[in-house]
PDB file of C-alpha atoms in Angstrom:
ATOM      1  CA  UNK A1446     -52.134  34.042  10.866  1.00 71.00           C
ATOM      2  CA  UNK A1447     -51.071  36.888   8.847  1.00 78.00           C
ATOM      3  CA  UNK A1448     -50.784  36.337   5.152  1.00 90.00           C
ATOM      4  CA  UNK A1449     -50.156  38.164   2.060  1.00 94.00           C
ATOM      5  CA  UNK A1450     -51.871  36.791  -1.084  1.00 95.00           C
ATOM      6  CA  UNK A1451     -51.265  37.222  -4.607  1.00 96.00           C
ATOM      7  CA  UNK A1452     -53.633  35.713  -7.042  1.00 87.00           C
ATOM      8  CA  UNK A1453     -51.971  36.401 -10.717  1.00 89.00           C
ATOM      9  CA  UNK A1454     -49.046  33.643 -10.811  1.00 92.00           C
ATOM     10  CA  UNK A1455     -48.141  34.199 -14.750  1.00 95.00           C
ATOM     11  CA  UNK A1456     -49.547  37.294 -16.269  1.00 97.00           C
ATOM     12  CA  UNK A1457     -48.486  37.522 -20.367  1.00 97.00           C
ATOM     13  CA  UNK A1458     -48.943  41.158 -21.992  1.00 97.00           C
ATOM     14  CA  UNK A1459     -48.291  42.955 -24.932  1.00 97.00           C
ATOM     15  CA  UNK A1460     -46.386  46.155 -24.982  1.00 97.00           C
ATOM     16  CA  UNK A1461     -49.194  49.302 -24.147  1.00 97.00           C
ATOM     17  CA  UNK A1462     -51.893  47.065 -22.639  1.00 97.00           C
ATOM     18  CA  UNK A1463     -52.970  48.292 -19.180  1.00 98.00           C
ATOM     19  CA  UNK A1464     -51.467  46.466 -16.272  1.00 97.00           C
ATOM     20  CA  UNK A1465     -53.071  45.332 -12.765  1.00 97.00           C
ATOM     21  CA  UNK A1466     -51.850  43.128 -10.054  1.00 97.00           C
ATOM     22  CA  UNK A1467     -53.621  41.924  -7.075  1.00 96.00           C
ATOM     23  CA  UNK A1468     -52.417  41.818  -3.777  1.00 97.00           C
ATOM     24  CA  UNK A1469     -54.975  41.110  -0.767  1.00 96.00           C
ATOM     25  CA  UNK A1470     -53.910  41.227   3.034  1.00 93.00           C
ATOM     26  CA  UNK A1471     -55.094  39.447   6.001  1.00 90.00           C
ATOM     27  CA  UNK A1472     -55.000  41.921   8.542  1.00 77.00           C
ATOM     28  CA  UNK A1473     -56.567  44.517  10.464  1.00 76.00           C
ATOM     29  CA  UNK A1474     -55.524  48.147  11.991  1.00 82.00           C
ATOM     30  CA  UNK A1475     -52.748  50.090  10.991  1.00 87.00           C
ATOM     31  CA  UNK A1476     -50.165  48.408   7.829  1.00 90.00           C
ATOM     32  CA  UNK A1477     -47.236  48.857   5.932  1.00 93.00           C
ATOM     33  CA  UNK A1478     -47.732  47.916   2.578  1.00 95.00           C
ATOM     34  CA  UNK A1479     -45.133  47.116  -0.601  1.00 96.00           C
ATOM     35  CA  UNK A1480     -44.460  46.246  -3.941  1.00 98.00           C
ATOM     36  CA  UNK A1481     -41.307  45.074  -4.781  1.00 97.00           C
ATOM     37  CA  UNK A1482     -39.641  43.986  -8.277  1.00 97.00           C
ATOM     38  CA  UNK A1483     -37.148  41.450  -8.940  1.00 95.00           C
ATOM     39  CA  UNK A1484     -35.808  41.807 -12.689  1.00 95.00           C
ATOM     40  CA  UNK A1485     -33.975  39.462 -14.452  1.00 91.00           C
ATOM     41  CA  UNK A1486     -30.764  39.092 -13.280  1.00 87.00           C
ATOM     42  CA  UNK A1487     -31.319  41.465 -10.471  1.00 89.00           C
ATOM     43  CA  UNK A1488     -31.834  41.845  -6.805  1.00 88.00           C
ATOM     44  CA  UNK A1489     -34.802  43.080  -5.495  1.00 93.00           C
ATOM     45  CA  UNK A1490     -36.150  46.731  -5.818  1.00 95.00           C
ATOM     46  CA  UNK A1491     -38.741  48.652  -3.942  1.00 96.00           C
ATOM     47  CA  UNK A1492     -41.513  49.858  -6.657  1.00 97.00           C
ATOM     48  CA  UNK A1493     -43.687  51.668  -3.957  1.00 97.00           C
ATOM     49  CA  UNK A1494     -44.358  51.745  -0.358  1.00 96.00           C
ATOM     50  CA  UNK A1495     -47.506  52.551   1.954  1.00 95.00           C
ATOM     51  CA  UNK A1496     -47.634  53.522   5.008  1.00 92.00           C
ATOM     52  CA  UNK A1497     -50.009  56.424   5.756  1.00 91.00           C
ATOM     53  CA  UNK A1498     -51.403  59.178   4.250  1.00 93.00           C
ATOM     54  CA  UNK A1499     -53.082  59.234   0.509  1.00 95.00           C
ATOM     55  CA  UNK A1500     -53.915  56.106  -0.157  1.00 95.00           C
ATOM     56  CA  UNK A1501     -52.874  56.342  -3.801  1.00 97.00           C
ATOM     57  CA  UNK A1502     -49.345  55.722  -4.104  1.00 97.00           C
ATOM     58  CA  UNK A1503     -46.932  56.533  -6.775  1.00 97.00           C
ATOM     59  CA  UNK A1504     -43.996  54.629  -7.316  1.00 96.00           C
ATOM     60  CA  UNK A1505     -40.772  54.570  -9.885  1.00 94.00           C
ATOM     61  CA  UNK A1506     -40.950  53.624 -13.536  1.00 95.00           C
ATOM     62  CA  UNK A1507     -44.824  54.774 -13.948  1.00 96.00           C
ATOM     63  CA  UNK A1508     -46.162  52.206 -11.553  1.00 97.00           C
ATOM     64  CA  UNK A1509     -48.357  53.515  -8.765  1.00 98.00           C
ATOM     65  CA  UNK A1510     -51.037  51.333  -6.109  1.00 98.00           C
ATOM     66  CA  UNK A1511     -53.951  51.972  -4.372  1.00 97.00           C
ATOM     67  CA  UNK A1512     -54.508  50.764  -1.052  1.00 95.00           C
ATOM     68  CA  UNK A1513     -58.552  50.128  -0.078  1.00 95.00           C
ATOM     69  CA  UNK A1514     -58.649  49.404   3.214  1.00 92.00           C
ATOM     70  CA  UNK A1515     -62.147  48.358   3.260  1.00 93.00           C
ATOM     71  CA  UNK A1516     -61.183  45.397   0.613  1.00 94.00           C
ATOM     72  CA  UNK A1517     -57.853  44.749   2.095  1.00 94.00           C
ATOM     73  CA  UNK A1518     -56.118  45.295  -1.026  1.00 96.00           C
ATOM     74  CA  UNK A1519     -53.186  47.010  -2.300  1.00 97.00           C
ATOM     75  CA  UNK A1520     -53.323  46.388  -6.111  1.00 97.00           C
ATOM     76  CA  UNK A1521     -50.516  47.357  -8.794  1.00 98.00           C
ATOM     77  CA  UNK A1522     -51.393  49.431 -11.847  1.00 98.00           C
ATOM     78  CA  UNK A1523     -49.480  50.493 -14.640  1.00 98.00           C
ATOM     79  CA  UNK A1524     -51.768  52.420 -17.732  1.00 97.00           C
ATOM     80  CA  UNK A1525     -48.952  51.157 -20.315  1.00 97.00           C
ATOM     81  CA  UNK A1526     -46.715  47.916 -19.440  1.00 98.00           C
ATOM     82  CA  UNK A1527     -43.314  47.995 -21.814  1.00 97.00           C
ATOM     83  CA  UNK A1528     -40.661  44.771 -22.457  1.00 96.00           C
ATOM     84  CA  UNK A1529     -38.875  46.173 -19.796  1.00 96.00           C
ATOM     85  CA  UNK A1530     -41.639  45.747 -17.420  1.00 97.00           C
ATOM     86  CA  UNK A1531     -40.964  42.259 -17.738  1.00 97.00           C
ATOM     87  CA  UNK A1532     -40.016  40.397 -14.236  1.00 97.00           C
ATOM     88  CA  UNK A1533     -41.496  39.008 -10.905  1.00 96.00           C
ATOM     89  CA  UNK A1534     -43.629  41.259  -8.634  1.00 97.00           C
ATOM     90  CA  UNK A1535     -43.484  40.803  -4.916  1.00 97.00           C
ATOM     91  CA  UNK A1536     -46.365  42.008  -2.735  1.00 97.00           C
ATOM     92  CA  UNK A1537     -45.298  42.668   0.796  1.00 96.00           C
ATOM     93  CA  UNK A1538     -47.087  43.994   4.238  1.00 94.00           C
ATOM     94  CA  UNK A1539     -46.785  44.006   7.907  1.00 91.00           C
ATOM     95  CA  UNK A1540     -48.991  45.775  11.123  1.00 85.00           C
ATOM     96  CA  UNK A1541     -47.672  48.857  11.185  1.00 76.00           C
ATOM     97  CA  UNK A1542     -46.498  50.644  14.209  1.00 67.00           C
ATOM     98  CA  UNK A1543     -44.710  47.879  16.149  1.00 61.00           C
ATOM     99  CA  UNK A1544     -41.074  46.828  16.948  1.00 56.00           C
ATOM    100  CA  UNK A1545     -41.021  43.735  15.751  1.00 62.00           C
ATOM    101  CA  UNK A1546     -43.686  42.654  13.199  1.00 72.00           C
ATOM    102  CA  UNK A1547     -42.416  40.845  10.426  1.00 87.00           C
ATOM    103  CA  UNK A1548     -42.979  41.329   7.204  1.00 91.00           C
ATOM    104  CA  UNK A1549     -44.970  38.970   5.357  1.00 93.00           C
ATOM    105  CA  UNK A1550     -44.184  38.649   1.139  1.00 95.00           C
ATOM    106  CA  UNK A1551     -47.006  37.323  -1.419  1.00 95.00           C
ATOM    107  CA  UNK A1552     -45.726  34.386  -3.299  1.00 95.00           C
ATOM    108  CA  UNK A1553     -44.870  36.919  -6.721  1.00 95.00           C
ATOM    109  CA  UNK A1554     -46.239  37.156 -10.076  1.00 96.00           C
ATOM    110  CA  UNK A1555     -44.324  36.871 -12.772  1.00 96.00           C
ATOM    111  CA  UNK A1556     -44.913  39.153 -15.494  1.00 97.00           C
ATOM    112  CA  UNK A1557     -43.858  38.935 -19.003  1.00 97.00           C
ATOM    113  CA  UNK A1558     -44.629  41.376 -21.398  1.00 97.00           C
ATOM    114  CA  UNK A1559     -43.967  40.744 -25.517  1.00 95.00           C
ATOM    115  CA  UNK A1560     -43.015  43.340 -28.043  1.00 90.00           C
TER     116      UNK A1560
ATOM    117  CA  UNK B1226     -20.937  52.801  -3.097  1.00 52.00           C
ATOM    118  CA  UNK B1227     -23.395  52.236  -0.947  1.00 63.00           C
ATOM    119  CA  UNK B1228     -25.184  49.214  -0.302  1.00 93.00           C
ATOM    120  CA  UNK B1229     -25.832  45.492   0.669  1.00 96.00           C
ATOM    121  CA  UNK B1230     -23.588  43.144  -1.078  1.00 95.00           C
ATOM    122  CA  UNK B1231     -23.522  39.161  -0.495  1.00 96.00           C
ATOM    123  CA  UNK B1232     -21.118  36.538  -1.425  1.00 90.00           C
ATOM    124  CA  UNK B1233     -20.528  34.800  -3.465  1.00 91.00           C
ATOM    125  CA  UNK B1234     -23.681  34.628  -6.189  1.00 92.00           C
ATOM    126  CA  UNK B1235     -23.621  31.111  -6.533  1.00 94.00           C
ATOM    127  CA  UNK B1236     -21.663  28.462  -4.403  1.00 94.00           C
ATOM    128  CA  UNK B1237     -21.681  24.678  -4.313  1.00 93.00           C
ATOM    129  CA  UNK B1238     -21.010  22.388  -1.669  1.00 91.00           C
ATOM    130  CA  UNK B1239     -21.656  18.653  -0.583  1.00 91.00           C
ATOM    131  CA  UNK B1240     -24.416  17.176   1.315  1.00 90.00           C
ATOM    132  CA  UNK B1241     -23.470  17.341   4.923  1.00 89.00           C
ATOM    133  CA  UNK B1242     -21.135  20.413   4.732  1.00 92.00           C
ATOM    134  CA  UNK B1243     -21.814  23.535   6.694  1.00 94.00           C
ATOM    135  CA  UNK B1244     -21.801  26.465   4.563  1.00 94.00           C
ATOM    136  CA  UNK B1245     -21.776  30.562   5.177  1.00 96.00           C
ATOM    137  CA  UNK B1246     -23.166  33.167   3.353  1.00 96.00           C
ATOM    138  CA  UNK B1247     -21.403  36.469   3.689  1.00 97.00           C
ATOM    139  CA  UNK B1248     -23.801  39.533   4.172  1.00 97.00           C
ATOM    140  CA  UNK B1249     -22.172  43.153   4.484  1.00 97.00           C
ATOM    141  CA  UNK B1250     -24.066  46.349   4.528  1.00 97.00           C
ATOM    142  CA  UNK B1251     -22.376  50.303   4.395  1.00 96.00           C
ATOM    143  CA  UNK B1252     -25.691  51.723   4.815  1.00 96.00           C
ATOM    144  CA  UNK B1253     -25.136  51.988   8.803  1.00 96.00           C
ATOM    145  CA  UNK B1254     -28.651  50.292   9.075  1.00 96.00           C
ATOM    146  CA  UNK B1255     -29.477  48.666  12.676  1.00 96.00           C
ATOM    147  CA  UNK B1256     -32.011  45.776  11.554  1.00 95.00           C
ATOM    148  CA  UNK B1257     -30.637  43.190   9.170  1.00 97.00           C
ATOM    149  CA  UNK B1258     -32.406  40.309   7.986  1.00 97.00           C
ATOM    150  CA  UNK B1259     -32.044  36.545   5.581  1.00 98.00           C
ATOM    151  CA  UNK B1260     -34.730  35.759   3.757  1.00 97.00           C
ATOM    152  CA  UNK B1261     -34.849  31.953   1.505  1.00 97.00           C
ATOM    153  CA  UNK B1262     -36.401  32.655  -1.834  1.00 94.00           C
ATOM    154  CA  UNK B1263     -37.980  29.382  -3.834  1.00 93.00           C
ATOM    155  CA  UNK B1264     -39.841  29.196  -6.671  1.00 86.00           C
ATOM    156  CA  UNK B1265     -43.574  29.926  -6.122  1.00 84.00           C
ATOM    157  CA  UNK B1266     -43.326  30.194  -2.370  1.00 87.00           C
ATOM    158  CA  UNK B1267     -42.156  34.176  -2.278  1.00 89.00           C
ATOM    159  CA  UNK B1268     -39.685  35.250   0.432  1.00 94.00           C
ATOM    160  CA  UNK B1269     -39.646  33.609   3.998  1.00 95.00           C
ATOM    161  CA  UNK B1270     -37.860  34.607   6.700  1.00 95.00           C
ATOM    162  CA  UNK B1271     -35.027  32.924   8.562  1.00 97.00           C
ATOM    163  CA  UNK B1272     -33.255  35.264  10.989  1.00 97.00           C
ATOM    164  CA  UNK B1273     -32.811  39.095  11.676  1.00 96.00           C
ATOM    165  CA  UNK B1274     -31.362  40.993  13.807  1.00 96.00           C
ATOM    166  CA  UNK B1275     -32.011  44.561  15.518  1.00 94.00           C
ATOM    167  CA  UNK B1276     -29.210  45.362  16.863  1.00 94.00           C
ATOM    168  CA  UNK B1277     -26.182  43.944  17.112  1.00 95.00           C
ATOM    169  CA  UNK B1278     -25.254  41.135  19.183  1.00 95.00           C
ATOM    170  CA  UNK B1279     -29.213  40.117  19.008  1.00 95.00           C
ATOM    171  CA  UNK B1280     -30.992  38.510  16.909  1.00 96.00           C
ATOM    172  CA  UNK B1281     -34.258  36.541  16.370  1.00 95.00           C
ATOM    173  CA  UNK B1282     -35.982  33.611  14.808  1.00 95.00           C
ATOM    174  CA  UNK B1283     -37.252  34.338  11.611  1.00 94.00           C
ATOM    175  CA  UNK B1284     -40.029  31.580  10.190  1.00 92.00           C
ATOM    176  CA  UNK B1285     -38.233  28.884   9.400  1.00 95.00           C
ATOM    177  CA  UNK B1286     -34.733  29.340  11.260  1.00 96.00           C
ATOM    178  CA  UNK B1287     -34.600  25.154  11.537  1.00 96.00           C
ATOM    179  CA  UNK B1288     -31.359  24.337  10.225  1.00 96.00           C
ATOM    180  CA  UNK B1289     -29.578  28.059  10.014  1.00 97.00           C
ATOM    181  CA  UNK B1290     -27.534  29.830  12.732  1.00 97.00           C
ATOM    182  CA  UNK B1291     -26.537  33.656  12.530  1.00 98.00           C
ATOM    183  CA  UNK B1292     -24.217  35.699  14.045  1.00 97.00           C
ATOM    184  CA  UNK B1293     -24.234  39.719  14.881  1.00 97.00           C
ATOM    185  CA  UNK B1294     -20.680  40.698  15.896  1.00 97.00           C
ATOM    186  CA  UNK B1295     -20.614  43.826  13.529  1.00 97.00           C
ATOM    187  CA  UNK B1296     -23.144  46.084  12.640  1.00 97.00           C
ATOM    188  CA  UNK B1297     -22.201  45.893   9.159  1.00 97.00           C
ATOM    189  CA  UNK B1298     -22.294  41.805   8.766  1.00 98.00           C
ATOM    190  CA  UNK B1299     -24.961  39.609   9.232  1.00 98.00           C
ATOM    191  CA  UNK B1300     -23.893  35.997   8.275  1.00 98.00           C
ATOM    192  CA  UNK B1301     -26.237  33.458   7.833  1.00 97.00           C
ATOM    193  CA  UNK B1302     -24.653  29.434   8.412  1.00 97.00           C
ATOM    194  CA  UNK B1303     -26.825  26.820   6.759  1.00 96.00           C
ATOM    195  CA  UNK B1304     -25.893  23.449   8.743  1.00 94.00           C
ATOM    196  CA  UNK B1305     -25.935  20.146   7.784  1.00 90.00           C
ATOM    197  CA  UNK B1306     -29.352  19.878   9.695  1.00 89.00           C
ATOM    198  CA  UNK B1307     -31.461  22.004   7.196  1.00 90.00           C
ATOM    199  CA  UNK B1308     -33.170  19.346   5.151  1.00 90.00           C
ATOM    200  CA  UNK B1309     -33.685  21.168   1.710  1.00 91.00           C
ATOM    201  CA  UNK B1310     -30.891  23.737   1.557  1.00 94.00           C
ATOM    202  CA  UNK B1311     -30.880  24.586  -2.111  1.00 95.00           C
ATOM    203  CA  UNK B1312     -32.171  27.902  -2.765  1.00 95.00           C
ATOM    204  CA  UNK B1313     -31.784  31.282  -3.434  1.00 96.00           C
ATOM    205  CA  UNK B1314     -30.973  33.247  -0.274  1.00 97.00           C
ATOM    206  CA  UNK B1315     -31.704  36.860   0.105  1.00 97.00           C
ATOM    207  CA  UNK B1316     -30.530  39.472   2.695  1.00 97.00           C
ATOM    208  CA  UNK B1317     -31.628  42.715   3.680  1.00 97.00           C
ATOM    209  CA  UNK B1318     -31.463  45.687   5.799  1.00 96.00           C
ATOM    210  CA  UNK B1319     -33.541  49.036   6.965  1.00 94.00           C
ATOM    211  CA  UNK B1320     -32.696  51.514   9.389  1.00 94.00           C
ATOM    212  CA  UNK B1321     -34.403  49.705  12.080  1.00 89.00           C
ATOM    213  CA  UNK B1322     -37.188  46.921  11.983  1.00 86.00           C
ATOM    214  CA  UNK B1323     -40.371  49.381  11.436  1.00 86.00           C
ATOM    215  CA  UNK B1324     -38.474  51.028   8.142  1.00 90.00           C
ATOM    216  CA  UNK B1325     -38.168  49.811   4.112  1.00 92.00           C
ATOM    217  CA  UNK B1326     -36.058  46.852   4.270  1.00 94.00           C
ATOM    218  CA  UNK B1327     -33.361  47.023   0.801  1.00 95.00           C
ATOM    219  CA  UNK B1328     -32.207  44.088  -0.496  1.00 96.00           C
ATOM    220  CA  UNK B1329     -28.585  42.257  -1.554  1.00 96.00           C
ATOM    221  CA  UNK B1330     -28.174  40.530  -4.757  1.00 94.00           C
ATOM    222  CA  UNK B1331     -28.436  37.062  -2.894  1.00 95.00           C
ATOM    223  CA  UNK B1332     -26.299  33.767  -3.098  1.00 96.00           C
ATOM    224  CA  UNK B1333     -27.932  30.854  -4.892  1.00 95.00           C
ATOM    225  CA  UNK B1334     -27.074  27.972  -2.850  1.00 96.00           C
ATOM    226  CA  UNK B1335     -26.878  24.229  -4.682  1.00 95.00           C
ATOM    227  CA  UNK B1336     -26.644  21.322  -2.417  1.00 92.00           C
ATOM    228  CA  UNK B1337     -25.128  18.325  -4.315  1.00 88.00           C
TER     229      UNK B1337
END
């Protein structure tokens, strides 16, 4: 079955320390990867999407992810994290290509980040 | 203003009481979609729908209906039958099923 895994549940970081989060798919061929952010409060947001192309992908607020196909992984980076960083980070993929493949969301990581 | 708007946020009903969750998009996006958010468990998929007047089993559609009369609304009905209705539910929409999905605020359901 297709899955989406994410292994950081709770990830605690002071303001300017260096941010990654993991995000490992299951699947094979072509995909359409995600990152999504829900702040507090808020609905979900789309960070950064993959679909094709250079595998480094650069996203809003500073954020960017690199997608290594041969490790199916599609980690989130950030070089400086700030308090407003602070929220729950969805990981999200599907095969690419077809009609109706589903996507499939990690189970988050919540992020908090102190001044 | 464009966008996906759901309501109400937060809405309270009795065991055994249907309940529907409004879902309207102005984006003039085909594929819409309900997601049920719960604490450590991510998003899973209920129902979406392509086009209108179709629509499909999402993951765990037990105990939900939908409806697709308008391509702007998507409402999602969670019956009596679902066993552990209290969440928060999410919806969403794209341009068609292979595009970004964007999502509503969603409507945190309590069951009492």
């Amino acid at each position: 079955a297709q899955s989406v895994s994410q292994h950081n549940h709770h990830v605690i970081l002071s303001e300017a320390a260096s941010l990654e989060l993991g995000c490992n798919y299951s699947y094979g061929g072509t995909v359409n990867l995600f990152w999504y952010v829900q702040y507090p409060g808020q609905h979900l947001q789309l960070l950064l999407k993959y679909f094709s192309g250079d595998p480094l992908v650069k996203g809003i607020k500073g954020f960017e992810a690199e997608f290594i196909k041969s490790k199916f992984s599609f980690n989130l980076r950030k070089p400086s994290v700030q308090w407003s960083d602070t929220a729950e980070y969805f990981c999200a993929g599907r095969r690419g290509g077809g009609a109706t493949n589903k996507l499939i969301f990690g189970t988050g990581t919540l992020l908090a980040v102190q001044p | 203003d464009g966008g996906i708007t759901q309501s109400p946020k937060y809405l309270f009903r009795k065991e055994g009481q249907n309940v529907t969750l409004s879902c309207e998009q102005n984006l003039n996006h085909d594929a819409m979609y309900w997601y049920r958010q719960d604490p450590g468990q991510g998003l899973r998929l209920i129902y979406y729908s392509q086009i209108v007047n179709d629509f499909q089993k999402g993951d765990i559609a037990e105990g939900y209906s939908v409806s697709r009369e308008k391509k702007e609304s998507f409402p999602l009905t969670v019956t009596s039958a679902q066993k552990n209705p209290t969440a928060f539910y999410l919806c969403a929409s794209s341009i068609g099923v292979a595009d970004t999905q964007y999502f509503g605020p969603g409507t945190r359901l309590t069951v009492l």
